[in-house]
Amino acid sequence: MGEVYRASDTKLKRQVALKILPAALAADRERLARFQREAELLAALNHPHIAAIYGLEEFENSKALVMELVEGATLAGPLPVATAVAYARQITDGLDAAHEKGIVHRDLKPGNIMVTPEGVVKILDFGLAKISEPVAALSADSPTLTFHATQAGVIMGTAAYMAPEQARGQAVDKRADIWAFGVVLFEMLTGKALFAGESVGDTLASVLKSEIDWKLLPAGTPADVERLLRRCLERDRRKRLRDFGDAWVETVVAGAAPSKLWPIAAAVLAVAFAAALWAVWRAPQAIAERPLIQLDLDAGPGEVVDPVISPDGTRVVFVTRDEKGSHLAMRRLDQTKIADLADTGGAFLPFFSPDSRSLGFFAANKL
């Protein structure tokens, strides 16, 4: 559908990605309409884990999408369980935002997922996926299939990530993305293709019929991670996980941080809870006299995630996400100013110590 180049925005002095519709396709009204629709859909998806669009320009008798240049590499496994689940959470966050707007990706695969050097996931190529009509046939014109560069007529790659209903040419909904997410997560953990074949027919047959070898998962994979995978990779979509919001919850429970660290975090939270109960028992009158505080938390253009209030009721800390990634920010409840916390890039799930003097969080596979 397009050729992508690194380019310089001479007006705003920045590096961008320029996606150009080849001249051979520019005269095709259907392809041109899809390209226009891609621009409109990307403009509607303002999310830190989705590559942003800056504009749609005329370019040498064709059209070009001016997009965010994502530095980094495409997703590849095998990865440590904690890293894979951390990436999985970011993927589900981005796709959940798309699904809320009625957009189904339909082409989720490692090649369409970039990871920056800071560990921030960016999902690419949404426009090709947003076609409301069902997939009528598996042909060269299908935007969810790609051809091998050296073998004419052999469709490779994307077929391995199709949901069974998509492979049958049936209408698809967001559950097709959930299936593809399961395939991607499986490959992040194992480093091996879940479904493969010598031809597209063989690959699709594998998608429809092959038994999944769960023994390929690395030793020590938490049971919750395997359960999440099984729910995503349910061939009967009526039994499949129905919403990425549910996947996000299961991902957090499953191990968004190394499994050995969760008992530590659980112990810290248990101590905090016990301390809170002790404080209530020791000073009920003082707590009763504490004034009720109501606040609206405005983090500017970023997204607010995982807010937590200190046990002494003086501060709120939260994860803020913007186009540059995620980090922790803090606001005193008696003030309006929000302060970024240094050295917290990629942080998530912050929590206070019982005395409110220390702050813990997960980042870069560490507590």
Coordinates of C-alpha atoms in Angstrom, one line a residue:
M1 CA 0.0 0.0 0.0
G2 CA 2.8 2.4 0.6
E3 CA 6.5 3.2 0.6
V4 CA 8.0 4.7 3.8
Y5 CA 10.9 7.0 4.0
R6 CA 12.8 9.0 6.6
A7 CA 12.3 12.7 5.9
S8 CA 13.0 16.1 7.2
D9 CA 10.2 18.5 8.0
T10 CA 11.7 21.8 6.8
K11 CA 9.0 23.9 8.4
L12 CA 9.1 22.5 11.9
K13 CA 12.8 21.3 11.8
R14 CA 12.1 17.7 12.8
Q15 CA 12.6 14.2 11.4
V16 CA 9.4 12.4 10.3
A17 CA 8.3 9.3 8.5
L18 CA 6.9 9.9 5.0
K19 CA 4.5 7.2 3.8
I20 CA 3.9 7.6 0.0
L21 CA 1.3 6.0 -2.1
P22 CA 3.3 4.6 -5.1
A23 CA 2.5 6.3 -8.5
A24 CA 1.2 3.0 -9.8
L25 CA -1.5 3.0 -7.2
A26 CA -2.2 6.7 -7.1
A27 CA -4.7 6.4 -10.0
D28 CA -6.6 3.6 -8.2
R29 CA -9.6 5.3 -6.6
E30 CA -10.1 2.5 -4.1
R31 CA -6.5 2.6 -3.0
L32 CA -6.6 6.4 -2.8
A33 CA -9.7 6.2 -0.7
R34 CA -8.1 3.8 1.7
F35 CA -5.1 6.0 2.0
Q36 CA -7.3 9.0 2.8
R37 CA -9.2 6.9 5.3
E38 CA -5.9 5.9 6.9
A39 CA -5.0 9.5 7.5
E40 CA -8.4 10.3 9.0
L41 CA -8.3 7.3 11.3
L42 CA -4.8 8.0 12.5
A43 CA -5.8 11.6 13.2
A44 CA -8.6 10.3 15.4
L45 CA -6.2 8.1 17.4
N46 CA -4.2 10.3 19.8
H47 CA -2.5 7.7 22.0
P48 CA 1.1 7.3 23.2
H49 CA 1.3 3.7 21.9
I50 CA 0.1 4.5 18.4
A51 CA 2.3 6.2 15.9
A52 CA 0.9 9.7 15.4
I53 CA 0.1 11.4 12.1
Y54 CA 1.1 15.0 11.4
G55 CA -0.6 15.6 8.1
L56 CA -1.6 14.5 4.6
E57 CA 0.2 16.1 1.7
E58 CA 0.2 16.0 -2.1
F59 CA 3.5 14.5 -3.3
E60 CA 4.5 14.2 -6.9
N61 CA 1.0 13.4 -8.3
S62 CA 0.4 11.2 -5.3
K63 CA -0.4 11.5 -1.6
A64 CA 1.9 11.2 1.4
L65 CA 1.2 10.7 5.1
V66 CA 3.5 12.7 7.3
M67 CA 3.9 10.6 10.4
E68 CA 5.8 10.4 13.7
L69 CA 9.3 8.9 13.1
V70 CA 9.6 6.0 15.6
E71 CA 13.2 5.2 16.4
G72 CA 13.9 1.7 17.5
A73 CA 13.3 -1.8 16.2
T74 CA 10.4 -4.0 15.4
L75 CA 9.2 -6.4 18.0
A76 CA 11.1 -9.7 18.3
G77 CA 11.4 -12.6 20.7
P78 CA 12.2 -14.4 22.8
L79 CA 12.0 -11.9 25.6
P80 CA 12.0 -12.3 29.4
V81 CA 8.5 -12.9 30.7
A82 CA 8.5 -9.5 32.5
T83 CA 9.5 -7.6 29.4
A84 CA 7.0 -9.4 27.2
V85 CA 4.2 -8.7 29.6
A86 CA 5.2 -5.1 29.9
Y87 CA 5.1 -4.7 26.2
A88 CA 1.8 -6.6 26.0
R89 CA 0.3 -4.1 28.4
Q90 CA 1.3 -1.2 26.1
I91 CA 0.0 -3.0 23.1
T92 CA -3.4 -3.6 24.7
D93 CA -3.6 0.0 25.9
G94 CA -3.1 1.2 22.3
L95 CA -5.5 -1.2 20.7
D96 CA -8.1 -0.7 23.4
A97 CA -8.1 3.0 22.5
A98 CA -8.6 2.1 18.9
H99 CA -11.4 -0.3 19.7
E100 CA -13.2 2.4 21.7
K101 CA -13.4 4.4 18.5
G102 CA -14.7 1.4 16.6
I103 CA -11.4 0.7 14.8
V104 CA -10.1 -2.8 14.4
H105 CA -6.5 -3.1 13.3
R106 CA -6.7 -6.5 11.6
D107 CA -3.0 -6.6 10.8
L108 CA -1.4 -6.8 14.2
K109 CA 2.0 -8.5 13.9
P110 CA 5.5 -8.0 15.2
G111 CA 6.4 -6.1 12.0
N112 CA 3.8 -3.5 12.8
I113 CA 5.0 -3.0 16.4
M114 CA 8.0 -0.9 17.1
V115 CA 9.8 -0.6 20.5
T116 CA 11.9 2.5 21.2
P117 CA 15.2 2.4 23.0
E118 CA 13.3 3.6 26.1
G119 CA 11.0 0.5 25.9
V120 CA 8.0 2.4 24.6
V121 CA 5.8 0.4 22.2
K122 CA 4.3 2.1 19.1
I123 CA 1.7 0.4 17.0
L124 CA 1.9 1.1 13.2
D125 CA -0.2 0.7 10.1
F126 CA -3.7 1.3 11.4
G127 CA -5.1 2.7 8.2
L128 CA -4.9 -0.5 6.2
A129 CA -6.8 -2.3 8.9
K130 CA -9.8 0.0 9.1
I131 CA -12.1 -1.4 6.5
S132 CA -15.6 -2.1 7.8
E133 CA -16.6 -4.6 5.2
P134 CA -15.6 -8.3 5.8
V135 CA -12.7 -9.8 4.1
A136 CA -14.2 -11.2 0.9
A137 CA -11.3 -13.2 -0.4
L138 CA -7.6 -13.9 0.3
S139 CA -6.2 -12.1 -2.7
A140 CA -3.4 -9.8 -3.7
D141 CA -5.7 -6.9 -3.1
S142 CA -6.4 -7.8 0.6
P143 CA -4.9 -5.1 2.8
T144 CA -4.2 -7.7 5.5
L145 CA -1.9 -9.8 3.3
T146 CA 1.6 -9.1 2.1
F147 CA 3.6 -10.8 -0.6
H148 CA 7.1 -12.3 -0.3
A149 CA 9.5 -10.0 -2.0
T150 CA 11.0 -12.7 -4.2
Q151 CA 8.3 -15.2 -4.8
A152 CA 5.5 -13.9 -6.9
G153 CA 2.1 -15.1 -5.9
V154 CA 3.1 -16.4 -2.5
I155 CA 1.4 -14.6 0.3
M156 CA 3.5 -14.6 3.4
G157 CA 3.6 -13.1 6.9
T158 CA 0.3 -11.7 7.9
A159 CA -1.7 -14.9 7.3
A160 CA 0.0 -16.3 10.4
Y161 CA -1.6 -13.7 12.6
M162 CA -5.2 -14.0 11.2
A163 CA -7.9 -15.0 13.5
P164 CA -9.7 -18.2 12.4
E165 CA -12.8 -16.2 11.3
Q166 CA -10.6 -13.8 9.3
A167 CA -8.9 -16.8 7.6
R168 CA -12.3 -18.1 6.6
G169 CA -13.3 -14.8 5.0
Q170 CA -15.9 -14.0 7.6
A171 CA -16.7 -10.6 9.0
V172 CA -14.3 -9.7 11.9
D173 CA -14.6 -7.5 15.0
K174 CA -12.1 -6.5 17.7
R175 CA -11.8 -10.2 18.8
A176 CA -9.7 -10.7 15.7
D177 CA -7.2 -8.2 17.2
I178 CA -7.3 -10.1 20.5
W179 CA -6.4 -13.4 18.7
A180 CA -3.5 -11.7 16.9
F181 CA -2.4 -10.2 20.2
G182 CA -2.3 -13.7 21.6
V183 CA -0.1 -14.9 18.7
V184 CA 2.2 -11.9 19.2
L185 CA 2.5 -12.5 22.9
F186 CA 3.2 -16.2 22.4
E187 CA 6.0 -15.4 20.0
M188 CA 7.4 -12.7 22.3
L189 CA 7.8 -15.4 25.0
T190 CA 9.0 -18.3 22.8
G191 CA 10.8 -16.6 19.9
K192 CA 9.1 -19.1 17.6
A193 CA 6.3 -18.7 15.0
L194 CA 3.1 -20.1 16.4
F195 CA 1.6 -20.8 13.0
A196 CA 3.7 -21.3 9.8
G197 CA 3.6 -23.1 6.5
E198 CA 5.3 -23.3 3.1
S199 CA 2.4 -21.5 1.5
V200 CA -0.4 -19.2 2.6
G201 CA -2.7 -22.2 2.3
D202 CA -0.6 -24.2 4.7
T203 CA -0.3 -21.3 7.1
L204 CA -4.1 -20.7 7.1
A205 CA -4.7 -24.4 7.6
S206 CA -2.3 -24.3 10.6
V207 CA -4.3 -21.3 12.0
L208 CA -7.5 -23.2 11.6
K209 CA -6.5 -26.7 12.8
S210 CA -3.1 -27.0 14.4
E211 CA -2.9 -27.7 18.1
I212 CA -1.0 -25.1 20.1
D213 CA 2.0 -26.6 21.9
W214 CA 1.8 -24.9 25.3
K215 CA 5.0 -26.7 26.3
L216 CA 6.9 -24.2 24.2
L217 CA 6.3 -21.5 26.7
P218 CA 9.5 -20.9 28.8
A219 CA 9.8 -22.5 32.1
G220 CA 8.6 -20.2 34.9
T221 CA 5.9 -18.6 32.8
P222 CA 3.3 -17.5 35.4
A223 CA 0.0 -19.4 35.2
D224 CA -1.9 -16.2 34.7
V225 CA 0.1 -15.4 31.6
E226 CA -0.7 -18.8 30.1
R227 CA -4.3 -18.4 31.1
L228 CA -4.4 -15.0 29.3
L229 CA -2.9 -16.6 26.2
R230 CA -5.4 -19.5 26.2
R231 CA -8.3 -17.0 26.4
C232 CA -6.9 -14.9 23.6
L233 CA -6.2 -18.0 21.4
E234 CA -9.6 -19.5 21.6
R235 CA -10.6 -20.5 18.1
D236 CA -14.3 -20.1 18.9
R237 CA -14.6 -16.3 19.1
R238 CA -17.7 -16.7 21.3
K239 CA -15.4 -18.1 24.0
R240 CA -12.5 -15.8 23.3
L241 CA -11.6 -12.8 25.5
R242 CA -14.0 -10.2 24.4
D243 CA -12.3 -6.9 25.3
F244 CA -8.8 -5.6 25.7
G245 CA -9.8 -3.9 28.9
D246 CA -10.1 -7.4 30.3
A247 CA -6.7 -8.3 28.8
W248 CA -5.2 -5.3 30.4
V249 CA -6.5 -6.4 33.9
E250 CA -5.2 -9.9 33.3
T251 CA -1.9 -8.6 32.1
V252 CA -1.4 -6.6 35.3
V253 CA -2.3 -9.6 37.4
A254 CA -0.2 -11.9 35.3
G255 CA 3.0 -10.1 35.9
A256 CA 3.6 -6.7 34.5
A257 CA 6.8 -7.0 36.6
P258 CA 9.1 -10.0 37.1
S259 CA 7.2 -12.7 38.9
K260 CA 9.8 -12.9 41.7
L261 CA 9.2 -9.2 42.5
W262 CA 5.4 -9.6 42.9
P263 CA 5.7 -11.2 46.3
I264 CA 7.8 -8.2 47.4
A265 CA 5.3 -5.8 46.1
A266 CA 2.5 -7.8 47.7
A267 CA 4.3 -7.7 51.0
V268 CA 4.9 -4.0 50.8
L269 CA 1.2 -3.4 50.0
A270 CA 0.2 -5.7 52.8
V271 CA 2.4 -3.8 55.3
A272 CA 0.9 -0.5 54.0
F273 CA -2.6 -1.9 54.5
A274 CA -1.8 -3.1 58.0
A275 CA -0.2 0.3 58.8
A276 CA -3.3 2.0 57.6
L277 CA -5.6 -0.2 59.8
W278 CA -3.3 0.5 62.8
A279 CA -3.5 4.3 62.1
V280 CA -7.3 4.1 62.0
W281 CA -7.4 2.1 65.2
R282 CA -5.0 4.5 67.0
A283 CA -6.4 7.8 65.9
P284 CA -10.0 7.6 64.7
Q285 CA -10.7 11.1 65.9
A286 CA -7.9 12.7 64.1
I287 CA -8.9 11.0 60.8
A288 CA -12.5 12.0 61.3
E289 CA -11.4 15.7 61.6
R290 CA -9.3 15.6 58.5
P291 CA -11.1 17.8 55.8
L292 CA -12.5 16.1 52.7
I293 CA -10.4 17.0 49.7
Q294 CA -11.8 17.0 46.2
L295 CA -9.7 17.6 43.2
D296 CA -9.6 17.5 39.4
L297 CA -6.3 16.2 38.2
D298 CA -5.2 17.9 34.9
A299 CA -2.0 16.5 33.6
G300 CA -2.0 18.6 30.5
P301 CA -1.9 16.8 27.1
G302 CA -0.7 13.5 28.6
E303 CA -2.7 10.5 29.8
V304 CA -3.0 9.9 33.5
V305 CA -2.6 6.2 34.6
D306 CA -2.3 4.4 38.0
P307 CA -2.9 7.4 40.3
V308 CA -2.1 6.7 44.0
I309 CA -2.5 8.9 47.0
S310 CA 0.1 8.9 49.8
P311 CA -1.1 7.3 53.1
D312 CA -0.7 10.7 54.9
G313 CA -3.1 12.2 52.3
T314 CA -0.7 15.0 51.2
R315 CA 0.3 13.9 47.7
V316 CA -0.9 12.1 44.6
V317 CA 1.6 10.3 42.3
F318 CA 0.6 9.0 38.9
V319 CA 2.0 7.8 35.6
T320 CA 1.7 10.3 32.8
R321 CA 2.0 9.3 29.2
D322 CA 2.6 11.5 26.2
E323 CA 4.3 11.2 22.8
K324 CA 7.7 11.0 24.4
G325 CA 6.8 8.0 26.6
S326 CA 5.8 7.6 30.2
H327 CA 7.1 8.7 33.6
L328 CA 5.9 9.6 37.1
A329 CA 4.6 12.9 38.1
M330 CA 3.5 14.2 41.6
R331 CA 1.1 16.9 42.9
R332 CA 0.7 18.0 46.4
L333 CA -3.0 18.0 47.2
D334 CA -2.8 21.5 48.6
Q335 CA -1.3 22.9 45.4
T336 CA -2.1 22.9 41.7
K337 CA 1.4 22.5 40.3
I338 CA 2.4 19.1 38.9
A339 CA 6.1 18.1 39.1
D340 CA 7.7 15.5 37.0
L341 CA 9.8 12.9 39.0
A342 CA 13.3 12.5 37.6
D343 CA 14.7 9.1 36.6
T344 CA 11.2 7.4 36.3
G345 CA 11.1 6.8 32.5
G346 CA 8.9 3.8 31.7
A347 CA 7.6 3.6 35.3
F348 CA 4.2 2.0 36.1
L349 CA 2.3 0.8 39.2
P350 CA 3.7 3.3 41.7
F351 CA 3.1 2.8 45.4
F352 CA 4.0 4.6 48.7
S353 CA 5.7 3.3 51.7
P354 CA 3.5 3.2 54.8
D355 CA 5.2 6.3 56.2
S356 CA 4.7 8.2 52.9
R357 CA 8.4 9.1 52.8
S358 CA 9.3 6.7 50.0
L359 CA 7.9 5.8 46.6
G360 CA 8.2 2.4 44.8
F361 CA 7.4 1.6 41.2
F362 CA 8.2 -0.9 38.4
A363 CA 10.4 0.0 35.4
A364 CA 12.9 -1.7 33.1
N365 CA 12.1 -5.2 34.5
K366 CA 13.0 -4.0 38.1
L367 CA 11.3 -3.0 41.3

